[in-house]
Coordinates of C-alpha atoms in Angstrom, one line a residue:
M1 CA 0.1 0.0 0.0
K2 CA 3.0 2.1 -0.4
I3 CA 3.5 4.9 -3.1
R4 CA 6.3 3.0 -5.0
K5 CA 7.0 5.6 -7.7
T6 CA 8.5 9.2 -8.4
A7 CA 7.7 11.2 -11.2
A8 CA 10.5 10.0 -13.2
I9 CA 9.2 6.5 -13.0
L10 CA 6.1 7.6 -13.8
C11 CA 7.4 8.5 -17.2
A12 CA 9.4 5.3 -17.7
A13 CA 8.6 2.9 -20.7
V14 CA 5.1 0.7 -20.1
I15 CA 6.0 -2.4 -18.1
A16 CA 5.5 -5.4 -20.2
A17 CA 3.4 -7.6 -17.7
G18 CA 1.1 -10.3 -18.8
L19 CA -2.4 -9.2 -18.2
S20 CA -5.2 -11.5 -18.9
A21 CA -6.7 -8.9 -21.2
C22 CA -6.2 -9.1 -25.2
E23 CA -3.8 -6.5 -26.6
T24 CA -3.7 -4.9 -29.9
S25 CA -0.5 -4.7 -32.4
D26 CA 0.4 -1.4 -30.5
G27 CA 0.6 -3.0 -27.0
T28 CA -2.7 -1.5 -25.9
K29 CA -5.7 -3.3 -24.2
E30 CA -8.5 -4.5 -26.9
G31 CA -11.9 -3.9 -25.8
S32 CA -13.4 -7.1 -24.9
T33 CA -16.4 -8.9 -23.9
E34 CA -16.8 -12.3 -21.8
G35 CA -20.2 -13.9 -22.1
G36 CA -22.0 -10.8 -23.5
L37 CA -20.4 -8.9 -20.3
K38 CA -18.1 -5.9 -20.7
A39 CA -14.6 -6.9 -19.3
I40 CA -12.6 -4.5 -16.9
D41 CA -9.3 -5.0 -15.6
V42 CA -8.6 -3.5 -12.2
V43 CA -5.2 -2.9 -11.0
L44 CA -4.9 -3.1 -7.4
D45 CA -2.4 -0.7 -5.6
W46 CA -0.9 -3.4 -3.3
Y47 CA -1.7 -6.8 -2.3
P48 CA -5.4 -7.5 -1.6
N49 CA -6.2 -6.6 2.0
A50 CA -9.2 -5.1 3.7
I51 CA -9.4 -2.2 1.9
H52 CA -10.5 -4.0 -1.3
T53 CA -13.2 -5.9 0.5
F54 CA -15.9 -3.9 -1.6
L55 CA -14.5 -5.1 -5.1
Y56 CA -14.4 -8.7 -3.9
E57 CA -18.0 -8.3 -2.1
A58 CA -19.1 -6.8 -5.7
I59 CA -17.9 -9.9 -7.6
D60 CA -19.2 -12.5 -5.1
R61 CA -22.7 -11.0 -5.1
G62 CA -22.9 -10.3 -8.8
Y63 CA -23.1 -6.6 -8.8
F64 CA -20.7 -6.1 -11.6
E65 CA -22.8 -8.6 -13.7
E66 CA -26.0 -7.0 -12.7
E67 CA -24.3 -3.8 -14.4
G68 CA -23.2 -5.9 -17.5
L69 CA -19.6 -6.1 -16.3
T70 CA -17.1 -8.8 -15.8
V71 CA -14.3 -7.4 -13.5
N72 CA -10.8 -9.0 -13.3
L73 CA -8.6 -7.8 -10.2
I74 CA -5.0 -7.6 -10.7
T75 CA -2.4 -7.5 -8.0
P76 CA 0.7 -5.5 -9.4
A77 CA 4.3 -7.1 -9.1
D78 CA 7.0 -4.7 -7.3
S79 CA 7.8 -2.8 -10.6
V80 CA 4.1 -2.5 -11.9
D81 CA 2.4 0.8 -11.4
A82 CA -1.3 0.8 -11.9
I83 CA -1.3 4.5 -13.4
S84 CA 1.1 3.0 -16.2
F85 CA -1.3 0.5 -17.3
V86 CA -4.2 2.6 -17.0
A87 CA -2.5 5.1 -19.1
N88 CA -1.2 3.2 -21.8
G89 CA -4.6 1.3 -22.0
K90 CA -3.5 -2.0 -20.7
A91 CA -6.3 -1.9 -17.8
E92 CA -9.4 0.0 -17.1
I93 CA -9.0 0.9 -13.5
G94 CA -5.9 1.5 -11.5
L95 CA -6.0 2.1 -7.8
T96 CA -3.4 4.7 -6.8
Y97 CA -2.6 7.9 -5.0
P98 CA -3.9 11.4 -5.6
V99 CA -0.5 13.0 -5.6
E100 CA 0.5 10.3 -8.3
T101 CA -2.4 11.1 -10.4
I102 CA -1.3 14.5 -10.5
Y103 CA 2.2 13.8 -11.3
A104 CA 1.0 11.9 -14.2
V105 CA -1.0 14.8 -15.4
E106 CA 2.1 16.8 -15.1
N107 CA 3.9 14.5 -17.5
G108 CA 1.5 14.6 -20.0
M109 CA -0.2 11.1 -19.3
P110 CA -4.0 10.9 -20.3
V111 CA -5.3 10.0 -16.7
R112 CA -8.2 11.3 -14.4
A113 CA -9.3 10.2 -10.9
I114 CA -13.0 9.2 -11.1
A115 CA -13.4 8.0 -7.5
A116 CA -11.8 8.1 -3.8
V117 CA -11.7 4.8 -2.0
S118 CA -10.8 6.4 1.1
Q119 CA -12.1 10.1 2.3
K120 CA -9.3 10.5 4.8
P121 CA -5.7 9.9 4.3
L122 CA -4.3 6.5 5.7
D123 CA -0.5 7.8 6.3
C124 CA 0.6 9.4 9.3
L125 CA 3.5 10.4 11.6
C126 CA 4.5 7.8 13.8
T127 CA 6.8 7.6 17.1
L128 CA 7.3 5.1 19.9
A129 CA 5.5 6.4 23.1
D130 CA 9.1 7.1 24.7
S131 CA 10.8 9.3 22.1
G132 CA 10.0 12.4 23.7
I133 CA 8.1 13.8 20.9
T134 CA 4.8 15.2 21.5
F135 CA 1.9 17.0 19.8
D136 CA 4.1 20.1 19.4
M137 CA 6.1 19.2 16.5
S138 CA 9.1 21.6 17.9
T139 CA 9.8 18.8 20.1
L140 CA 11.5 17.2 16.8
K141 CA 14.3 19.7 17.1
G142 CA 17.7 17.8 17.4
K143 CA 15.5 14.2 16.4
K144 CA 15.9 11.9 13.2
I145 CA 13.3 11.7 11.1
G146 CA 12.6 8.7 8.7
Y147 CA 10.9 8.9 5.4
S148 CA 10.9 6.8 2.1
G149 CA 12.8 8.8 0.0
T150 CA 10.4 10.0 -2.3
A151 CA 10.0 13.9 -2.9
V152 CA 6.3 13.8 -1.7
A153 CA 7.6 12.3 1.7
E154 CA 10.4 14.8 2.0
A155 CA 7.8 17.9 1.4
T156 CA 5.5 16.5 3.9
V157 CA 8.4 16.8 6.5
R158 CA 9.3 20.0 5.5
T159 CA 5.9 21.1 5.6
I160 CA 5.2 20.0 9.0
T161 CA 8.5 20.8 10.7
R162 CA 8.5 24.5 9.0
N163 CA 4.9 25.0 10.5
A164 CA 6.4 23.9 13.6
G165 CA 9.0 27.0 13.5
L166 CA 11.9 24.4 13.1
K167 CA 14.7 25.0 10.4
D168 CA 15.6 22.5 7.9
E169 CA 19.1 22.2 9.7
D170 CA 17.1 21.6 13.4
Y171 CA 16.7 17.9 12.7
E172 CA 18.1 14.9 10.5
L173 CA 16.2 13.6 7.7
I174 CA 17.2 10.1 7.0
D175 CA 15.8 8.3 3.9
V176 CA 15.1 4.8 5.5
G177 CA 13.2 3.7 2.0
F178 CA 10.5 1.0 2.8
D179 CA 12.2 0.2 6.3
L180 CA 10.1 2.5 7.9
V181 CA 8.8 0.2 10.8
S182 CA 12.3 -1.7 11.3
S183 CA 13.7 1.8 11.7
L184 CA 11.4 3.2 14.3
T185 CA 11.2 0.1 16.3
T186 CA 15.0 -0.5 16.2
K187 CA 15.3 3.3 17.4
S188 CA 17.4 4.1 14.5
V189 CA 15.1 7.0 13.9
D190 CA 12.7 9.1 16.5
L191 CA 9.9 9.3 13.9
V192 CA 8.8 8.4 10.7
A193 CA 6.5 9.8 8.4
G194 CA 4.3 8.2 5.7
T195 CA 3.2 4.8 7.7
F196 CA -0.1 3.8 7.2
I197 CA -2.5 3.7 10.1
N198 CA -4.2 0.7 8.8
D199 CA -1.0 -1.3 8.4
E200 CA 2.3 -0.8 9.8
V201 CA 0.8 1.0 12.8
V202 CA -1.2 -2.1 13.4
T203 CA 1.6 -4.3 12.9
M204 CA 3.6 -2.7 15.6
R205 CA 1.1 -2.6 18.0
N206 CA 0.5 -6.2 17.4
N207 CA 4.1 -6.9 17.9
G208 CA 3.9 -5.0 21.5
Y209 CA 5.3 -1.4 20.5
D210 CA 3.8 1.3 22.1
V211 CA 3.5 3.8 19.1
T212 CA 1.9 7.4 19.2
V213 CA 0.6 8.4 15.7
Y214 CA -0.1 12.0 14.4
S215 CA -2.1 12.9 11.7
E216 CA -0.1 15.3 9.1
Q217 CA -3.2 17.2 8.4
D218 CA -2.8 18.5 11.9
Y219 CA 0.2 20.2 10.7
G220 CA -0.1 22.2 7.5
V221 CA -0.4 18.9 4.9
P222 CA -3.8 19.0 3.0
E223 CA -6.6 16.4 3.2
L224 CA -5.7 13.9 1.1
Y225 CA -7.6 11.2 -0.1
G226 CA -6.1 7.7 0.9
L227 CA -6.9 5.8 -2.3
V228 CA -8.4 6.9 -5.7
M229 CA -9.5 5.2 -8.9
D230 CA -8.0 6.4 -12.0
V231 CA -8.8 6.0 -15.6
N232 CA -7.5 6.7 -18.9
T233 CA -9.1 9.8 -20.3
D234 CA -9.8 8.9 -23.6
A235 CA -11.0 5.5 -22.6
Y236 CA -13.6 7.2 -20.4
N237 CA -14.8 9.9 -22.8
E238 CA -15.7 6.8 -25.2
D239 CA -17.9 4.8 -22.5
P240 CA -18.4 6.9 -19.5
E241 CA -21.6 4.8 -19.1
M242 CA -19.3 1.8 -18.3
Y243 CA -17.3 3.4 -15.6
E244 CA -20.5 4.8 -14.0
A245 CA -21.7 1.2 -14.0
F246 CA -18.6 0.0 -12.4
L247 CA -19.0 2.5 -9.6
R248 CA -22.6 1.7 -8.9
A249 CA -21.5 -2.0 -8.3
C250 CA -18.7 -0.7 -5.9
Q251 CA -21.1 1.1 -4.0
K252 CA -23.3 -1.9 -3.6
G253 CA -20.4 -4.0 -2.5
F254 CA -19.2 -1.2 0.0
E255 CA -22.6 -1.1 1.5
D256 CA -22.1 -5.3 2.3
M257 CA -18.5 -4.5 3.5
A258 CA -20.1 -1.9 5.7
S259 CA -22.9 -4.0 6.9
G260 CA -20.7 -6.2 9.3
E261 CA -17.2 -6.9 10.5
D262 CA -17.6 -10.6 10.3
E263 CA -19.0 -10.8 6.7
A264 CA -16.3 -8.4 5.7
M265 CA -13.4 -10.6 7.3
R266 CA -15.2 -13.7 5.8
V267 CA -14.4 -12.3 2.4
V268 CA -10.9 -11.4 3.1
M269 CA -10.1 -14.7 4.6
E270 CA -11.9 -16.7 1.9
E271 CA -11.0 -14.6 -1.0
M272 CA -7.9 -12.9 -0.4
N273 CA -5.9 -14.9 1.7
S274 CA -3.5 -17.5 0.4
A275 CA 0.1 -18.9 0.5
D276 CA 0.9 -16.1 -1.9
N277 CA -0.8 -13.4 0.2
P278 CA -1.0 -14.8 3.5
L279 CA -3.1 -12.5 5.7
D280 CA -3.3 -12.4 9.3
E281 CA -7.1 -12.3 10.2
E282 CA -6.6 -10.1 13.8
Q283 CA -4.4 -7.5 11.7
Q284 CA -7.2 -7.5 8.8
R285 CA -9.9 -6.9 11.6
E286 CA -8.3 -4.2 13.0
S287 CA -7.6 -2.6 9.6
Y288 CA -11.0 -2.9 8.7
N289 CA -12.2 -1.0 11.6
I290 CA -10.0 1.8 11.1
L291 CA -10.8 1.7 7.4
M292 CA -14.7 2.1 8.3
D293 CA -13.9 5.5 9.8
C294 CA -12.0 6.4 6.6
M295 CA -13.5 5.3 3.6
E296 CA -16.9 7.1 4.3
T297 CA -17.3 9.9 6.8
D298 CA -20.3 11.9 7.9
D299 CA -19.4 14.8 5.4
A300 CA -18.4 12.6 2.5
E301 CA -20.0 9.4 1.2
F302 CA -17.9 6.6 -0.2
L303 CA -16.4 7.1 -3.8
S304 CA -17.1 10.8 -3.6
M305 CA -14.7 13.5 -4.5
S306 CA -14.7 17.4 -3.9
E307 CA -13.0 20.1 -6.2
E308 CA -12.1 21.8 -3.2
T309 CA -9.9 18.6 -1.9
W310 CA -8.1 18.3 -5.4
N311 CA -7.7 21.9 -5.6
D312 CA -5.8 22.2 -1.9
I313 CA -3.7 18.9 -2.9
I314 CA -2.5 20.8 -6.2
K315 CA -1.9 24.1 -4.4
W316 CA 0.1 22.3 -1.7
M317 CA 2.4 20.3 -4.5
K318 CA 2.9 23.5 -6.3
D319 CA 3.7 25.4 -3.1
S320 CA 6.2 22.5 -2.3
N321 CA 7.8 22.5 -5.9
L322 CA 6.5 19.1 -6.6
I323 CA 5.0 20.4 -9.6
T324 CA 5.7 23.0 -11.8
G325 CA 2.7 23.2 -14.3
S326 CA -0.6 25.1 -13.1
Y327 CA -3.7 22.7 -12.7
T328 CA -7.2 22.8 -11.3
A329 CA -9.4 20.0 -10.0
E330 CA -11.0 19.6 -13.9
N331 CA -7.6 18.7 -15.1
V332 CA -6.9 15.8 -12.6
A333 CA -10.5 14.3 -12.0
E334 CA -13.9 13.4 -13.2
F335 CA -16.5 14.5 -10.9
I336 CA -19.4 11.7 -11.5
N337 CA -22.9 12.2 -9.8
L338 CA -23.7 8.6 -9.2
T339 CA -27.1 9.9 -7.5
A340 CA -28.3 11.8 -10.3
G341 CA -31.6 10.3 -11.8
E342 CA -32.3 8.6 -8.5

């Protein structure tokens, strides 16, 4: 569930991965049907886990079929970026992160977000309880901060510390790559930025570590959707009804997912758990309960998006020198009213 790419990698050549869909001579996916149903390939953001339950529910309950669709879920390899497959016409849907969507648009890729899987951000700041760091981020002075090495992660740390009145030289920023958990638990660093509250934080607590988490949004980082669905702009314009049908089925799947913890865990452990993808039920159960407060809120329904949120993200990225172009929400997102006509 990590952001695994930088803007440079987003511009790299399309990865020659074997998807189930047919491809044309130019390497793009050929429109296909199976048994009269339109076939949709969905590239997940990471390995199947609790956040994807709504998709598996929609498949199991036949909601996609009711909408005239058959859906194939694809788990990416380490080298696969969902945006690349969507941008190059190799998949219809890609689950990714809003900053990656904006990066893609910045680099001329024909992608748009059509829905937010999580209304709230899932990544956070995390420290051991005995670190001496408090809600006052000025306590980071003299501390070591671990981050994943990406420009977005660095910008996040800089935003937080500068808002706390710290200079860049007041602390040490250490690129720990994907070793966020081990670098924190071994006390190689005092705080890490970018841990996921429904993944690494749960893992650490289940392993007996007393950790404290802080929301990045409390310190100047804008509200970020935790996960979004991206599509190829041209493909969407050719058949918007298909994508709207897909989202309607996802809504029904989420209703089932939200109806009860036990049903959700049944789907997770029966449909996602495997020798290749071993899942711990206790961890997934805790993740599920966290996700229920993030995927839909009192102010925002599941899959909904707002222009204000996207514009705030774009402004922050521009102010942080993560992008150079000038964009608005309309450049990066397609706002679909799924309740129209009900």
